[in-house]
Short mmCIF file of N, CA, C and O in Angstrom, two decimals:
data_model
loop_
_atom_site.label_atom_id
_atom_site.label_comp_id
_atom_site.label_asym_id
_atom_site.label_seq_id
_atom_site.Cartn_x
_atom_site.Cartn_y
_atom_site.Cartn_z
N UNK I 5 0.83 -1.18 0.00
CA UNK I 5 0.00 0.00 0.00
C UNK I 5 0.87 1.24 0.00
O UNK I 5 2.04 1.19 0.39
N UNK I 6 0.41 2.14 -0.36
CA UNK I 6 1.42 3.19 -0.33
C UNK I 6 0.25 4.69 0.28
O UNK I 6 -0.91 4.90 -0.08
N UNK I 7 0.91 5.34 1.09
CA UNK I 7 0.59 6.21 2.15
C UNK I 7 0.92 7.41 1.69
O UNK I 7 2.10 7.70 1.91
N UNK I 8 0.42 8.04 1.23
CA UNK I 8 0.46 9.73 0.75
C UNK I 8 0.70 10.65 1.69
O UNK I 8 0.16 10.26 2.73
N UNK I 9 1.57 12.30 1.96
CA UNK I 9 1.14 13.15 2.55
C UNK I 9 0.25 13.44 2.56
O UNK I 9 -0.35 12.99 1.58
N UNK I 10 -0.57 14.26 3.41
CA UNK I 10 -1.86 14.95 3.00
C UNK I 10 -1.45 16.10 3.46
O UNK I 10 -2.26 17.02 3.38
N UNK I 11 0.21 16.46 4.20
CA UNK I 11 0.03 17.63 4.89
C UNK I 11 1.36 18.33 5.02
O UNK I 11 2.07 17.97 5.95
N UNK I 12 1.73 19.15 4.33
CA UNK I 12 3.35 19.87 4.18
C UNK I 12 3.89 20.31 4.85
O UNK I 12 3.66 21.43 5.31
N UNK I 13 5.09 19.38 5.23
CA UNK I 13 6.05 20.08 6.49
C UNK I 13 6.48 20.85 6.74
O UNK I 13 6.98 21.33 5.72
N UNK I 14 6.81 21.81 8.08
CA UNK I 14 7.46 23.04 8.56
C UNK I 14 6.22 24.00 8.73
O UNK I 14 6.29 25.17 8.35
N UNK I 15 5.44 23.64 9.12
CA UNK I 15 4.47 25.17 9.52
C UNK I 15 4.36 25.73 7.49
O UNK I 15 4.49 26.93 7.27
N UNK I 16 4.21 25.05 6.62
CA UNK I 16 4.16 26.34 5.59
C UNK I 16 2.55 26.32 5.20
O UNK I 16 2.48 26.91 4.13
N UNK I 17 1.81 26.08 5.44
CA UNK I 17 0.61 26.13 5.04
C UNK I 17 -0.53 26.82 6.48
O UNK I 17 -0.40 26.55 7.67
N UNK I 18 -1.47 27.61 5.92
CA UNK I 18 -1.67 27.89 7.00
C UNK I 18 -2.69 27.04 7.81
O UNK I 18 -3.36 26.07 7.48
N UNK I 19 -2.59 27.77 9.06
CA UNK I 19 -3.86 26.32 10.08
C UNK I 19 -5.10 25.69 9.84
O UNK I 19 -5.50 24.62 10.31
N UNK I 20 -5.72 26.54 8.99
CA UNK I 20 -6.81 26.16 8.35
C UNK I 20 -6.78 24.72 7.00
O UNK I 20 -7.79 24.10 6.65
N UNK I 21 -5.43 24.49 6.49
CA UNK I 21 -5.05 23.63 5.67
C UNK I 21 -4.78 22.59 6.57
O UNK I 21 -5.02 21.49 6.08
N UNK I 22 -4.47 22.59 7.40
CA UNK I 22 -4.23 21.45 8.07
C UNK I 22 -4.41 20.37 8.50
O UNK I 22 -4.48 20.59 9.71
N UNK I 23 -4.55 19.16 8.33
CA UNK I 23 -5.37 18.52 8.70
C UNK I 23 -4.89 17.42 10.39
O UNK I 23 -4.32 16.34 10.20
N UNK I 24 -5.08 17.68 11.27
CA UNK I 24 -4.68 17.36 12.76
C UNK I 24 -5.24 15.74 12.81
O UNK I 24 -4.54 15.04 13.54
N UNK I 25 -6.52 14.95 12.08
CA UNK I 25 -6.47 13.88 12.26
C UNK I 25 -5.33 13.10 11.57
O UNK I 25 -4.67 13.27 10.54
N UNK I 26 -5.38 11.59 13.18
CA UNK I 26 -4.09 10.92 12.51
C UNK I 26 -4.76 9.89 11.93
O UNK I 26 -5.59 9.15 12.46
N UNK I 27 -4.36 9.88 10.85
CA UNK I 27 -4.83 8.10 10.19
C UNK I 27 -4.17 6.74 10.96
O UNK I 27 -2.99 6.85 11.28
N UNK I 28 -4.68 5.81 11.20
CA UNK I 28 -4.30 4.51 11.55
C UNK I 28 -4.82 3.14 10.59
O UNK I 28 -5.90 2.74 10.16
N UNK I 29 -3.75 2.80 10.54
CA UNK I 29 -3.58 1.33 9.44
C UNK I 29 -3.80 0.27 10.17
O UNK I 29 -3.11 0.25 11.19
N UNK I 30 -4.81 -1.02 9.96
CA UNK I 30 -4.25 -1.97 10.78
C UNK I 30 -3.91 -3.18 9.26
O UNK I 30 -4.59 -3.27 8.24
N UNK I 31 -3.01 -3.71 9.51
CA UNK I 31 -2.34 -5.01 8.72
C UNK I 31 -2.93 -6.20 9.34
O UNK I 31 -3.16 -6.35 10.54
N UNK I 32 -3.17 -7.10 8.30
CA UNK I 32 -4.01 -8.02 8.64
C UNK I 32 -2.77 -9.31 8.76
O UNK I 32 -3.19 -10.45 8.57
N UNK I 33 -1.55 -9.17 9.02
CA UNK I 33 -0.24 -9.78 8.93
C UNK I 33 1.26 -8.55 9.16
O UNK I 33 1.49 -7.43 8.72
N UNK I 34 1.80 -9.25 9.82
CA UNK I 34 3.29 -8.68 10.37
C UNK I 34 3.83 -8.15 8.74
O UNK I 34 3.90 -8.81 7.70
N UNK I 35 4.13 -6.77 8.98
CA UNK I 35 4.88 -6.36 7.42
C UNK I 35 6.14 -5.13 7.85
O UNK I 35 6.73 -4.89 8.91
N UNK I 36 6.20 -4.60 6.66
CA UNK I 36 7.37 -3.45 6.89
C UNK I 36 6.73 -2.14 6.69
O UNK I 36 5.68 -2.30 6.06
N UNK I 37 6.96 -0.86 7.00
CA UNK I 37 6.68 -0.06 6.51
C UNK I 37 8.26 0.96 5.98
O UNK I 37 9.38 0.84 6.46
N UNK I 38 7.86 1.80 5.01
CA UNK I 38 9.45 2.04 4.22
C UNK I 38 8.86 3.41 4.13
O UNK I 38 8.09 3.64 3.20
N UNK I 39 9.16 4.37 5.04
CA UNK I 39 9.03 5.92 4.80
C UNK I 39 10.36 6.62 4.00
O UNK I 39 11.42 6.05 4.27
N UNK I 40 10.48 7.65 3.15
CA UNK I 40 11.65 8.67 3.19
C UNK I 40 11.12 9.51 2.41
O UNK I 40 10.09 9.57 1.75
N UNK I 41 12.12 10.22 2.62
CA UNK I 41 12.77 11.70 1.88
C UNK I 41 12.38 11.70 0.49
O UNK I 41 12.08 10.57 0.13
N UNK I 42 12.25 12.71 -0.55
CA UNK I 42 12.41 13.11 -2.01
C UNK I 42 14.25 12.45 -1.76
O UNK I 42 14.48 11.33 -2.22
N UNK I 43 15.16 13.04 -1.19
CA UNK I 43 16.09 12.79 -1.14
C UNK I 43 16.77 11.18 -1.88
O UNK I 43 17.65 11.00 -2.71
N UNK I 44 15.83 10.13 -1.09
CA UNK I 44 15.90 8.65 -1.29
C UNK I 44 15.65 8.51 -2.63
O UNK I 44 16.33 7.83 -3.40
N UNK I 45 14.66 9.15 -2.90
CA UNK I 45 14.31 8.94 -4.41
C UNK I 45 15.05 9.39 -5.71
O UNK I 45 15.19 8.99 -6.87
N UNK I 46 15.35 10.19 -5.11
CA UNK I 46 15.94 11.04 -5.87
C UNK I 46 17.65 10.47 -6.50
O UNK I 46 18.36 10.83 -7.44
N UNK I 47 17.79 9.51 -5.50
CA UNK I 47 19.11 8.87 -6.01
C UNK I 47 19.16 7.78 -7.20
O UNK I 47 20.13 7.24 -7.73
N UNK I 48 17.33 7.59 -7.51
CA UNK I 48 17.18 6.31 -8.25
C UNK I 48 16.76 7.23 -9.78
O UNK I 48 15.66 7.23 -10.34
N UNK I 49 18.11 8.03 -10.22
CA UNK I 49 18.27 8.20 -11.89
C UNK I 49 17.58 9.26 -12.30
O UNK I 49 16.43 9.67 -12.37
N UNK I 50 18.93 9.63 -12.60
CA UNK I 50 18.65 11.76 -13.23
C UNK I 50 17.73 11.54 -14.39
O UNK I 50 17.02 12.42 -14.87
N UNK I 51 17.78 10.49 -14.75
CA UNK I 51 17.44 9.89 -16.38
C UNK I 51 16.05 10.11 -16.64
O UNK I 51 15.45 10.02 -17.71
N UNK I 52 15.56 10.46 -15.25
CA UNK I 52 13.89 10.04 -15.44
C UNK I 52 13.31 11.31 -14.47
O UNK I 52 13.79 11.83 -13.46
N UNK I 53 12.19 11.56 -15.13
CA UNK I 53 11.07 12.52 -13.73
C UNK I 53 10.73 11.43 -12.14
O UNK I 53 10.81 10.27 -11.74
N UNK I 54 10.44 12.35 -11.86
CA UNK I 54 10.03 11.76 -10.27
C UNK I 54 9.83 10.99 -10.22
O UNK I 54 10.48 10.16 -9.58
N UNK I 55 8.69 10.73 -10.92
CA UNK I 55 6.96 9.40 -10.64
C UNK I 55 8.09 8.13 -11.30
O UNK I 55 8.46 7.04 -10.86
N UNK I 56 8.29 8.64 -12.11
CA UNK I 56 9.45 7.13 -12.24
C UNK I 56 10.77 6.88 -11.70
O UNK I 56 11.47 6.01 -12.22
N UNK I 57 11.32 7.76 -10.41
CA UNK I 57 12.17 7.31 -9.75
C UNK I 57 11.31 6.89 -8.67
O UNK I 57 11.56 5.85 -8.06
N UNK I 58 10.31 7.61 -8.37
CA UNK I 58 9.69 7.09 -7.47
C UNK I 58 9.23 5.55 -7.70
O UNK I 58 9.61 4.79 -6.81
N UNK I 59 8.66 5.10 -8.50
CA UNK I 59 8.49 3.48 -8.97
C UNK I 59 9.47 2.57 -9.37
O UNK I 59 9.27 1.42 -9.76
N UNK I 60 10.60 3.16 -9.25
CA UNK I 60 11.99 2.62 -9.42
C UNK I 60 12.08 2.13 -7.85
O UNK I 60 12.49 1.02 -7.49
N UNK I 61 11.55 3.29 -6.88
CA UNK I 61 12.01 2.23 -5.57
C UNK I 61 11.20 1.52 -5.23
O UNK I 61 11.42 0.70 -4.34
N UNK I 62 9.93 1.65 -5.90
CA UNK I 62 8.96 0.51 -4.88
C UNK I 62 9.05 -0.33 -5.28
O UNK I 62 8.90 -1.30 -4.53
N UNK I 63 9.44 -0.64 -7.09
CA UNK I 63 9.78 -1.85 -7.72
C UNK I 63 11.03 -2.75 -6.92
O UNK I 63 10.97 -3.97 -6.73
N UNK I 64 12.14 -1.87 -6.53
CA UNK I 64 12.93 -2.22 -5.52
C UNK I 64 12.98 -2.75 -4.54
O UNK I 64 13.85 -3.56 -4.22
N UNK I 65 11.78 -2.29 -3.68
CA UNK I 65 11.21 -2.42 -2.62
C UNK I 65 10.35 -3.88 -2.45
O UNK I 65 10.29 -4.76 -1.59
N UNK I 66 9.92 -3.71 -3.34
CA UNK I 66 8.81 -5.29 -3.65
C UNK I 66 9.58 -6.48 -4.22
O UNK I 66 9.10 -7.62 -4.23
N UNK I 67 10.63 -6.21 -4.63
CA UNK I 67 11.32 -7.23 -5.41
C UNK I 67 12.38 -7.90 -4.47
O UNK I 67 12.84 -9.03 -4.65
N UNK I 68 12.78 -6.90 -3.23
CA UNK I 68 13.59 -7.42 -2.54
C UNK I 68 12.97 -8.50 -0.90
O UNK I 68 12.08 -8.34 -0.07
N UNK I 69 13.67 -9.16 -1.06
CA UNK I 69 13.35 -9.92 0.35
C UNK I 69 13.24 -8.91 1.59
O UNK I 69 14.29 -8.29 1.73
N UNK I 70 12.17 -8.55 2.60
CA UNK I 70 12.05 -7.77 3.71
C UNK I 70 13.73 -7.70 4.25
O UNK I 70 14.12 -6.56 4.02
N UNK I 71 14.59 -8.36 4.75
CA UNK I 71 15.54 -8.65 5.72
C UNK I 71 17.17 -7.70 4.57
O UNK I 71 18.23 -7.24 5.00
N UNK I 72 16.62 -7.77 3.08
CA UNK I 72 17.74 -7.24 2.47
C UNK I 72 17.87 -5.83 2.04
O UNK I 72 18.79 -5.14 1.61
N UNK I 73 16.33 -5.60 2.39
CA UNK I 73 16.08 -3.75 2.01
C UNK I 73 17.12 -3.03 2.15
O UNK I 73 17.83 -2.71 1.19
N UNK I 74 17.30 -2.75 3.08
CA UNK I 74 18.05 -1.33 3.56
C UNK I 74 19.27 -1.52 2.86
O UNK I 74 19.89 -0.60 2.32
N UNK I 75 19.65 -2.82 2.88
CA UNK I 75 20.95 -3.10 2.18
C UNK I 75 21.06 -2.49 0.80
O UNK I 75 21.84 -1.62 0.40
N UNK I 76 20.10 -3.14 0.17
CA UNK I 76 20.09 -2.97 -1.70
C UNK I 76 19.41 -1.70 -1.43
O UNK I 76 18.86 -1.43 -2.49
N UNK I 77 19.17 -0.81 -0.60
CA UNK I 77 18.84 0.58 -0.74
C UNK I 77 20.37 1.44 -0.78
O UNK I 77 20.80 2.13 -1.71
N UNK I 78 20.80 1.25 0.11
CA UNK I 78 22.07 1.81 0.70
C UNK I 78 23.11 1.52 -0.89
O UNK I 78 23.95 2.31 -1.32
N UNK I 79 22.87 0.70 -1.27
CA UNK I 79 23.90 -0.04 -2.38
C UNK I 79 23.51 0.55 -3.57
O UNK I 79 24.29 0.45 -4.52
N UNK I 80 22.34 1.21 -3.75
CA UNK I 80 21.74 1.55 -5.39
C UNK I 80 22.12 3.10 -4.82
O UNK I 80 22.56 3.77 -5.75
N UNK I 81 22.07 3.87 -3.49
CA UNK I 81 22.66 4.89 -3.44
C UNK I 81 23.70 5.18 -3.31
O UNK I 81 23.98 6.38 -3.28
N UNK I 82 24.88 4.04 -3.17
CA UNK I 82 26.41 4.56 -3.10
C UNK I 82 26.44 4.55 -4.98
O UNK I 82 27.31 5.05 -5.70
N UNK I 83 25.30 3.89 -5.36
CA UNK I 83 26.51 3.97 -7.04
C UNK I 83 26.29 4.91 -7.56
O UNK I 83 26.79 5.08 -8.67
N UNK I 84 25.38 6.00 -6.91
CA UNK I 84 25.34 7.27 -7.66
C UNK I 84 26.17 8.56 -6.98
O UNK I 84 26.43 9.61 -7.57
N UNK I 85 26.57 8.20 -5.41
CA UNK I 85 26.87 9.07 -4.97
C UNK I 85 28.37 8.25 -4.15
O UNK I 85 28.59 7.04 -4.13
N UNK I 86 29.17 9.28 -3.58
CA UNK I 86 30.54 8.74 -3.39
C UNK I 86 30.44 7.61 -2.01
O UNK I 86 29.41 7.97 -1.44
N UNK I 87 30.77 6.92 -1.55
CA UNK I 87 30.61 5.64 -0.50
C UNK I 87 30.52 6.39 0.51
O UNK I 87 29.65 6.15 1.35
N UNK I 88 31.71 7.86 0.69
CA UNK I 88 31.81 8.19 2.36
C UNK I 88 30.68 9.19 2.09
O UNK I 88 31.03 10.29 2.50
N UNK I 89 29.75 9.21 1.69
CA UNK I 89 27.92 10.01 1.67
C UNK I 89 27.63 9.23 2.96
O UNK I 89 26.96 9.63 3.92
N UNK I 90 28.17 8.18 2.83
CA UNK I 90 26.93 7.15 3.94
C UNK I 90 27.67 7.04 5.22
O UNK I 90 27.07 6.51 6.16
N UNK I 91 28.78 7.42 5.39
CA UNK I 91 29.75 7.18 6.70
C UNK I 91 29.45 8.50 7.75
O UNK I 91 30.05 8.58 8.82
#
């Protein structure tokens, strides 16, 4: 499933935009959840607009075994950016 903002960070919108309810998910089975940054995404290829770096990671995301994520995340972002980014 994938979880949208509904609400823009840092105070920039005013109070009236806001929306103060919290949503709650329940999973009908033990899973992962995978939040980040534009940042994260942004490492998966100048080559393309957003919406398709963005589906570059979920394809990533879904393709990889739960336990190897972070790994093959960390690993598709050193090859674009220098190793000590991550140190």
């Amino acid at each position: 499933a994938r979880f949208d903002s509904k609400n823009l960070a840092l105070g920039i919108v005013p109070e009236c935009a806001f929306d103060p309810v919290i949503d709650v998910f329940d999973f009908p089975k033990a899973c992962q959840l995978f939040a980040c940054s534009d940042g994260v995404i942004d490492n998966f290829g100048c080559d393309a607009d957003f919406g398709e770096r963005q589906r570059r990671v979920e394809c990533m995301l879904a393709e990889t075994p739960p336990a190897l994520r972070l790994k093959r995340l960390r690993s598709a972002a050193c090859g674009s950016h220098s190793r000590q980014w991550w140190t």
